[in-house]
PDB file of C-alpha atoms in Angstrom:
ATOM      1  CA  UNK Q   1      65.842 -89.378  43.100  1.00 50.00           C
ATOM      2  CA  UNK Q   2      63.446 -89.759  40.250  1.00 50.00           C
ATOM      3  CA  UNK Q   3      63.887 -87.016  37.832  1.00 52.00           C
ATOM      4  CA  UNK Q   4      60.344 -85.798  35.843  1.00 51.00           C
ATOM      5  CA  UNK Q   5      60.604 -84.036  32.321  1.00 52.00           C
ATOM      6  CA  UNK Q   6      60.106 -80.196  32.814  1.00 55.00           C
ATOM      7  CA  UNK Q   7      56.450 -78.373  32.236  1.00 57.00           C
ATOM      8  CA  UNK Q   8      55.367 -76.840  28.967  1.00 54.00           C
ATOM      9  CA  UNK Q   9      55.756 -72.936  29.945  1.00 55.00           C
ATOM     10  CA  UNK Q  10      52.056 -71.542  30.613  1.00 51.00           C
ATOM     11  CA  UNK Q  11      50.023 -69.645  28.230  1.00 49.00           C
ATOM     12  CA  UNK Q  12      47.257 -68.443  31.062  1.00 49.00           C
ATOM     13  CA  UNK Q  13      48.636 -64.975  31.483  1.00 47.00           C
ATOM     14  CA  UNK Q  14      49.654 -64.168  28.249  1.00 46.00           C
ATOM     15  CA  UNK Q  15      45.597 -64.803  27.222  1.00 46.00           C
ATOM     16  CA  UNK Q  16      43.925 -63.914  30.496  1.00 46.00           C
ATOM     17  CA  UNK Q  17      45.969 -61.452  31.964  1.00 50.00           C
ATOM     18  CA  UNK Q  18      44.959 -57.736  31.583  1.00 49.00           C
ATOM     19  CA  UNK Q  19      48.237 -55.995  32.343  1.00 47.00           C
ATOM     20  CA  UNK Q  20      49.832 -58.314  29.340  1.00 51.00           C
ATOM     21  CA  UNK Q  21      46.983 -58.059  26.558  1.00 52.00           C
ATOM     22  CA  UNK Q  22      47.821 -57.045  23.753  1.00 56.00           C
ATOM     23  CA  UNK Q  23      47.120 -53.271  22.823  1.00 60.00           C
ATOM     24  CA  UNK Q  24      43.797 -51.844  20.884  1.00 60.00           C
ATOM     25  CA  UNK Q  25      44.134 -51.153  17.697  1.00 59.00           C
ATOM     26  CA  UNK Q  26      44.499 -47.735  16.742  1.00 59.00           C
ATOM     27  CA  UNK Q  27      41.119 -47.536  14.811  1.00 53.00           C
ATOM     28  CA  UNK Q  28      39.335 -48.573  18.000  1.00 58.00           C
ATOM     29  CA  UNK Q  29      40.478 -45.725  19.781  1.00 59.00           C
ATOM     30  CA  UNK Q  30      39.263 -43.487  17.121  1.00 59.00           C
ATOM     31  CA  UNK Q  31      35.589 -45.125  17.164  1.00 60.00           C
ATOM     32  CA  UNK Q  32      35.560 -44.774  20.733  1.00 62.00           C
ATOM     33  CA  UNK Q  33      36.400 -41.169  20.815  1.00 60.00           C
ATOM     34  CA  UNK Q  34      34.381 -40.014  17.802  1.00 60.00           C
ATOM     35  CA  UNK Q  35      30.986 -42.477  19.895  1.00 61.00           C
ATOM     36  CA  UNK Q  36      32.193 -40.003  23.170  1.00 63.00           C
ATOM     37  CA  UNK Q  37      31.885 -36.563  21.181  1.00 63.00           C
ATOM     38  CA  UNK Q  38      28.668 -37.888  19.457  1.00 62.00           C
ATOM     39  CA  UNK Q  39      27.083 -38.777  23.151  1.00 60.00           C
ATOM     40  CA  UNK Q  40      28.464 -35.109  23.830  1.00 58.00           C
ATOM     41  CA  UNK Q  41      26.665 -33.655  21.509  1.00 60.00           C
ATOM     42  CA  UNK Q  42      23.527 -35.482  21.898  1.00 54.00           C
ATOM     43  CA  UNK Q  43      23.267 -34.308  25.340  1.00 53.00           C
ATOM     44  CA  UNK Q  44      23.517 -30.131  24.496  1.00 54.00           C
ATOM     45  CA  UNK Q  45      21.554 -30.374  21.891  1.00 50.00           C
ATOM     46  CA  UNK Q  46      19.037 -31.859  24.680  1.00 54.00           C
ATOM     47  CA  UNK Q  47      19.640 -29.032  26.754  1.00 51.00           C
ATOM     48  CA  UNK Q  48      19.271 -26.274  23.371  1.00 48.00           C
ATOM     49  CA  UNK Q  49      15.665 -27.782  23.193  1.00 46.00           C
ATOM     50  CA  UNK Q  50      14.614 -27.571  26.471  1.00 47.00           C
ATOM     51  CA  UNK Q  51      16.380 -23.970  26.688  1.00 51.00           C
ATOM     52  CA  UNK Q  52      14.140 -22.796  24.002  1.00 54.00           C
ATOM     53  CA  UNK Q  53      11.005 -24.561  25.587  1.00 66.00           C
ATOM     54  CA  UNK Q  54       7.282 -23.968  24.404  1.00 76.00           C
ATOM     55  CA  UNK Q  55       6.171 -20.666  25.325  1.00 78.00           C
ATOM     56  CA  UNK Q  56       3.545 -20.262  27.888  1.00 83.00           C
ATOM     57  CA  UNK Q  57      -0.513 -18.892  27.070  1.00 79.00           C
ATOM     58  CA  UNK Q  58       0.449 -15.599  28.749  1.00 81.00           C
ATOM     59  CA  UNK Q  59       3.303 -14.585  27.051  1.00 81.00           C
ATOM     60  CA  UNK Q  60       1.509 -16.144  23.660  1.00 80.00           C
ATOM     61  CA  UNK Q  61      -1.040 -13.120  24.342  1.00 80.00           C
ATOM     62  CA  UNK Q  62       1.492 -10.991  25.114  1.00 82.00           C
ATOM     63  CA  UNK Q  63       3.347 -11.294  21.808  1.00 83.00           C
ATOM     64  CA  UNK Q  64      -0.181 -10.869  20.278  1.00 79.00           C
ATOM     65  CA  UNK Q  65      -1.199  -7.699  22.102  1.00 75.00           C
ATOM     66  CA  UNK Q  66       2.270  -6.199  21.092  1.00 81.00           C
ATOM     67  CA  UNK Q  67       1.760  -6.841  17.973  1.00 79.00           C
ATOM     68  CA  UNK Q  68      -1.665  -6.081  17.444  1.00 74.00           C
ATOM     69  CA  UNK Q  69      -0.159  -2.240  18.919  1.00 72.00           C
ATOM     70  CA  UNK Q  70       1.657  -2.220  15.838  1.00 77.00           C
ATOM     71  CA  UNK Q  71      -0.692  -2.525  13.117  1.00 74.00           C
ATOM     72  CA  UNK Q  72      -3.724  -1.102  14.910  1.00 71.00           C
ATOM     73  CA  UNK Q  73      -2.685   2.365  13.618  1.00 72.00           C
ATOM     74  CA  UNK Q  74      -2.014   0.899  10.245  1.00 74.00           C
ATOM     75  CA  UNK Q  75      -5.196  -0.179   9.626  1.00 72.00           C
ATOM     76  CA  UNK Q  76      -6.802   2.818  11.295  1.00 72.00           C
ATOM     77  CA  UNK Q  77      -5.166   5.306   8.403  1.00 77.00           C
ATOM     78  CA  UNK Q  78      -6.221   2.825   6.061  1.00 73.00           C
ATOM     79  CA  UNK Q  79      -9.865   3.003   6.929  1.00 72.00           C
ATOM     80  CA  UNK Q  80      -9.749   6.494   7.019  1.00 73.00           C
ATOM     81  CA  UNK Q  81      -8.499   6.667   3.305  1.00 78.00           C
ATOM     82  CA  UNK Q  82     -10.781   4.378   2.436  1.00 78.00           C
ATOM     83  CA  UNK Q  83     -13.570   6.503   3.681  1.00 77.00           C
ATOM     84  CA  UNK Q  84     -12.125   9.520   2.258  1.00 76.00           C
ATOM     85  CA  UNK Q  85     -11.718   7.759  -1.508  1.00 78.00           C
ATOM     86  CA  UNK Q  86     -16.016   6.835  -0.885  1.00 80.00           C
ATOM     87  CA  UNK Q  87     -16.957  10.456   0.210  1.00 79.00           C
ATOM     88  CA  UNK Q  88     -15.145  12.202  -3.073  1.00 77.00           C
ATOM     89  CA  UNK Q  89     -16.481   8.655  -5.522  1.00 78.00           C
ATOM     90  CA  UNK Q  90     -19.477   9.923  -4.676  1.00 80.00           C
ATOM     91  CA  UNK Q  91     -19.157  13.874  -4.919  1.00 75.00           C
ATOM     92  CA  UNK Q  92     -17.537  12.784  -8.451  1.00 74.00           C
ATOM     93  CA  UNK Q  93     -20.669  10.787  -9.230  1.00 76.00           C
ATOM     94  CA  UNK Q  94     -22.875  13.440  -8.395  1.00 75.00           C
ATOM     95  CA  UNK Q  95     -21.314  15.792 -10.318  1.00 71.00           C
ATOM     96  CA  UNK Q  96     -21.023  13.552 -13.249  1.00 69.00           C
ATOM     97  CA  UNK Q  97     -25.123  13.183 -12.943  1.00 72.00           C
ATOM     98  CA  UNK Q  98     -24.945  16.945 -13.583  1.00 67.00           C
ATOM     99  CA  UNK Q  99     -22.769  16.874 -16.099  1.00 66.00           C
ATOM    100  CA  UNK Q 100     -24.340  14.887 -18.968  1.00 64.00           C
ATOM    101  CA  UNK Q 101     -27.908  16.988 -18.946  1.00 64.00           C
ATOM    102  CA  UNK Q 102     -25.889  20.152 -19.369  1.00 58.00           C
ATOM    103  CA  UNK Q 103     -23.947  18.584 -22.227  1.00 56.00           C
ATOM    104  CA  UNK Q 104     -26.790  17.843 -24.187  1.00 53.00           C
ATOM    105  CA  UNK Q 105     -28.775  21.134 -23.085  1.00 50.00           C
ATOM    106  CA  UNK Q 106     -28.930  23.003 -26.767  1.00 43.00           C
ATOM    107  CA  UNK Q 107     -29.333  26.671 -24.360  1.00 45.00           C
ATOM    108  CA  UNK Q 108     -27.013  28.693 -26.216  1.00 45.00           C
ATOM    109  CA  UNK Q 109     -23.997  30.397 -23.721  1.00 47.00           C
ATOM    110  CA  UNK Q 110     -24.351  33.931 -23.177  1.00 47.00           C
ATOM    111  CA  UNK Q 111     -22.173  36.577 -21.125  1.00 47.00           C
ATOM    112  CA  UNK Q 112     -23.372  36.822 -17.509  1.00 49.00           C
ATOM    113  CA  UNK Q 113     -25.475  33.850 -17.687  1.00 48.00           C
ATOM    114  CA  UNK Q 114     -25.911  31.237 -14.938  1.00 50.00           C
ATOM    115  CA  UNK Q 115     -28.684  29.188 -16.076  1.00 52.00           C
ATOM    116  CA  UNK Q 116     -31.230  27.231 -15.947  1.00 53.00           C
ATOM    117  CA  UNK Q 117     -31.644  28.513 -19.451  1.00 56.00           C
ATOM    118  CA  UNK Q 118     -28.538  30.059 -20.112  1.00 65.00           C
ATOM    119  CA  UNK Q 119     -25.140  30.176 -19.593  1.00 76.00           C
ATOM    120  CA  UNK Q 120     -21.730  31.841 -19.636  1.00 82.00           C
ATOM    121  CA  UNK Q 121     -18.116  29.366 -19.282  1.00 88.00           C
ATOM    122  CA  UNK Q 122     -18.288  30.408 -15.374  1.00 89.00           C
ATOM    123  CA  UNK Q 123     -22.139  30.434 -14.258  1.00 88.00           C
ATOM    124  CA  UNK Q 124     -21.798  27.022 -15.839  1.00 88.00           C
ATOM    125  CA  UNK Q 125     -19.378  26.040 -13.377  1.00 90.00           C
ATOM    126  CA  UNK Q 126     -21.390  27.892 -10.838  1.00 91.00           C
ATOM    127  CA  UNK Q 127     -24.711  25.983 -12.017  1.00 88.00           C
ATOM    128  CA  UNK Q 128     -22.851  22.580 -12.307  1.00 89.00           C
ATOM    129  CA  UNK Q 129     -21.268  22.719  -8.122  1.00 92.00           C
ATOM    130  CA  UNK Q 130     -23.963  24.127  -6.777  1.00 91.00           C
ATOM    131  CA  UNK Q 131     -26.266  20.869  -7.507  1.00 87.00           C
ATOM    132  CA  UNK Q 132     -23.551  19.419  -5.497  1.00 89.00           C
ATOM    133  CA  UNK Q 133     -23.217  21.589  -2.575  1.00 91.00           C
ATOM    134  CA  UNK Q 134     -20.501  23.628  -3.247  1.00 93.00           C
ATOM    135  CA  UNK Q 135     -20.119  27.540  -4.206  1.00 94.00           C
ATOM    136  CA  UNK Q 136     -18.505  29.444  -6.820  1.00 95.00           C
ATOM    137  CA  UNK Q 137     -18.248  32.891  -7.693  1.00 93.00           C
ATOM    138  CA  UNK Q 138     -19.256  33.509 -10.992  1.00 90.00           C
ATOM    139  CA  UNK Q 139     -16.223  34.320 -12.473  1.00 92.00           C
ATOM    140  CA  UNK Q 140     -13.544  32.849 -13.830  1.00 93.00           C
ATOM    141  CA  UNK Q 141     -10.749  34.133 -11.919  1.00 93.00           C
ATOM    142  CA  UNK Q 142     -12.613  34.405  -8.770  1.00 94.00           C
ATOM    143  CA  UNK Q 143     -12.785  30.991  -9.125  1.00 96.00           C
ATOM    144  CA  UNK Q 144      -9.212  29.955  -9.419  1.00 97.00           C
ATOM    145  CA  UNK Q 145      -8.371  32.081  -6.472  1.00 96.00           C
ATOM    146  CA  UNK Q 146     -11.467  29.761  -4.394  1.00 96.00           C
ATOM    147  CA  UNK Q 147     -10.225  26.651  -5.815  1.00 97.00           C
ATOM    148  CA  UNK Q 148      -7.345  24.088  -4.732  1.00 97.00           C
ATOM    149  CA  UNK Q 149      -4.601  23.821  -7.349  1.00 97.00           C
ATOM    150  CA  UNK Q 150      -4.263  20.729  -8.790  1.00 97.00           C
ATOM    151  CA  UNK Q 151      -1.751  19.045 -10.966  1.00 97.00           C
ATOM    152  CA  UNK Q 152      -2.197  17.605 -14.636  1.00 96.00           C
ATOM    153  CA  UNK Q 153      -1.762  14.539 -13.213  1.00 95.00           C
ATOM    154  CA  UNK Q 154      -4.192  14.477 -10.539  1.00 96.00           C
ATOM    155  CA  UNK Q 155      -7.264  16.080 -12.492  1.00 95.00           C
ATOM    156  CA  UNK Q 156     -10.602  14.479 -11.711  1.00 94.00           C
ATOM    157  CA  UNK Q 157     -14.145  14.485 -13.159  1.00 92.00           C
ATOM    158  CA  UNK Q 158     -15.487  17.926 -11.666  1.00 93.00           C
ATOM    159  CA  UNK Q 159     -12.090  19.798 -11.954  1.00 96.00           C
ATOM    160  CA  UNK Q 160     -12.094  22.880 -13.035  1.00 97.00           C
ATOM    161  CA  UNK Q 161      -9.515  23.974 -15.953  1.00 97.00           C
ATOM    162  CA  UNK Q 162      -9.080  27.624 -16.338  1.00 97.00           C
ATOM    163  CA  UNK Q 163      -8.025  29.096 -19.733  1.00 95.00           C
ATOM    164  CA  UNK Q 164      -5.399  32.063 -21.119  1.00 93.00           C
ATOM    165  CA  UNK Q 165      -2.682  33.958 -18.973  1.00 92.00           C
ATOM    166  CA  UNK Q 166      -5.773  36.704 -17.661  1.00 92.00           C
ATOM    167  CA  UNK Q 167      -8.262  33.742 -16.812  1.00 92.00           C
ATOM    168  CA  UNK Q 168     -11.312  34.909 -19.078  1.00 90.00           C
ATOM    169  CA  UNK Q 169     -12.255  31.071 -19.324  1.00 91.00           C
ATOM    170  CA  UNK Q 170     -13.034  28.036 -17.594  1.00 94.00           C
ATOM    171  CA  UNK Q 171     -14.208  24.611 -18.274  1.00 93.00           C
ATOM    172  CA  UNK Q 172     -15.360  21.615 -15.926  1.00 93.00           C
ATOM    173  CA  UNK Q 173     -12.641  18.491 -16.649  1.00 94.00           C
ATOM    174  CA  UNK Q 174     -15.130  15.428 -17.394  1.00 90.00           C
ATOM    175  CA  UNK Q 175     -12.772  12.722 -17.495  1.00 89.00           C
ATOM    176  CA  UNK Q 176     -10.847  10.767 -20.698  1.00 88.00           C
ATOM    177  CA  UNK Q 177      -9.066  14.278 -21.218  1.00 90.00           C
ATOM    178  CA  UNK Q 178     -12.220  15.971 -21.988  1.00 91.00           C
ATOM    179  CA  UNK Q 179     -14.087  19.291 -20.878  1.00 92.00           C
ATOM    180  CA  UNK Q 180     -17.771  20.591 -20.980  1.00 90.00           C
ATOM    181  CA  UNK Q 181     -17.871  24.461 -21.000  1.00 89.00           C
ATOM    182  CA  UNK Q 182     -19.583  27.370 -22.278  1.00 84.00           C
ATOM    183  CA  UNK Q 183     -17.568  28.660 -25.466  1.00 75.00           C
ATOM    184  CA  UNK Q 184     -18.632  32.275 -26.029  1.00 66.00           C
ATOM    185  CA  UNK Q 185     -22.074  34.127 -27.034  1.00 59.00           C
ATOM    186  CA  UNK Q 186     -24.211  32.567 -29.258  1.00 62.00           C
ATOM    187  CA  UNK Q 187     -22.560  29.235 -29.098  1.00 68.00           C
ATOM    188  CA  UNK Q 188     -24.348  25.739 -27.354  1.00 71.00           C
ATOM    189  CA  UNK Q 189     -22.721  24.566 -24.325  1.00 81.00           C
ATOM    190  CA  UNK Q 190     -20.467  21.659 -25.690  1.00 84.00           C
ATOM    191  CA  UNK Q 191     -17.315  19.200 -25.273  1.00 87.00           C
ATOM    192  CA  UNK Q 192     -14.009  20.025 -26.376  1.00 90.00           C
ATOM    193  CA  UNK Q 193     -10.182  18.225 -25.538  1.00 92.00           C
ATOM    194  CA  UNK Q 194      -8.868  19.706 -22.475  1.00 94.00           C
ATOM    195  CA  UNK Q 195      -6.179  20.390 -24.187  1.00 95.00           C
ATOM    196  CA  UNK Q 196      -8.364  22.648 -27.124  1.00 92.00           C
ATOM    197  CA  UNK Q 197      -6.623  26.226 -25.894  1.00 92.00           C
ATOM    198  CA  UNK Q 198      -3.485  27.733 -23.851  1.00 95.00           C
ATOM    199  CA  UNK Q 199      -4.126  26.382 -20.429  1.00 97.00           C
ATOM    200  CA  UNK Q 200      -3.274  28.336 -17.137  1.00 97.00           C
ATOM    201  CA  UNK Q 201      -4.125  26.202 -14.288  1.00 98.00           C
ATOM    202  CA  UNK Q 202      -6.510  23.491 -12.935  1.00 98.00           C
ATOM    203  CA  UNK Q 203      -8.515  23.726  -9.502  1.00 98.00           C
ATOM    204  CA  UNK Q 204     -10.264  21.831  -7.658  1.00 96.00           C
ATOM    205  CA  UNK Q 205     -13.505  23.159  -5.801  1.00 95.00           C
ATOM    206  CA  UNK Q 206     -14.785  21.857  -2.244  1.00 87.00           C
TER     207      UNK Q 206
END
């Protein structure tokens, strides 16, 4: 019997066979897993954006409606003051075009006098509100009591500023801390610093 020399032992399944190769790599498994969560993540982030999709005309108009609600009344309140701040500009202005003849009238003041040629510190006042549709009494304290009280603060061309604890004496505020008013007998109607005597109170007429 012939005898043959025995076979090289086969490599085939060590190479080829997929139950015998050789194990990944530890870093492979790590890329895979980290590609896995990044696919994840890919795919809720698709469905965030098309949760929080484009919003339709109707409830554009609706957003716009609601908010239009909301500032309508804003702007309504802001008109209004708006319109209120014109009507007393122009009171003030009238007055003021009353003002500046008196001050340079050279009619000397005199007790009980309201003008044209004359005039005493309240028929001033009297003379001066009536050109812009307003009444006084003519007198002093008559006139506080028909007047709004105002604060320093808040005094306005057309003010009045009344004068000494029993109210004997008024002036009309003129702005720049200034008042025009009839001093006493015998004296022209001039200017003086509002603050030119012991002040009781300031009101405003209208």
């Amino acid at each position: 019997m012939a005898h043959h020399a025995p076979r090289p032992p086969s490599t085939r399944s060590a190479l080829a066979d997929p139950v015998t190769a050789a194990p990944r790599p530890r870093w492979y498994r790590c890329t895979t897993a980290l590609a896995a969560l990044a696919a994840f993540a890919v795919v809720l982030a698709g469905g965030a954006t098309a949760a929080h999709a484009e919003p339709t005309v109707a409830e554009i108009e609706r957003q716009i409606d609601e908010d239009w609600n909301k500032l309508e009344p804003v702007i309504e309140r802001h008109n209004a003051t708006r319109q209120d701040l014109a009507a007393r500009r122009k009171q003030a202005d009238a007055l003021a075009a009353q003002i500046g003849p008196l001050e340079k009238q050279v009619d000397q003041a005199m007790a009980g006098a309201e003008g044209p040629n004359s005039y005493d510190c309240s028929g001033l006042m009297l003379a001066a509100w009536a050109k812009a549709g307003v009444s006084l009494p003519h007198n002093a304290a008559q006139q506080r009591r028909a007047t709004a009280t105002v604060s320093r603060g808040e005094l306005r061309p057309g003010d009045l500023v009344f004068y000494y604890s029993d109210l004997h004496h008024v002036g009309m505020y003129v702005g720049g801390g200034w008042v025009v008013h009839a001093s006493r007998a015998g004296v022209p109607i001039k200017m003086k610093k509002v603050d030119d005597g012991p002040i009781h109170s300031y009101g405003r007429p209208g």
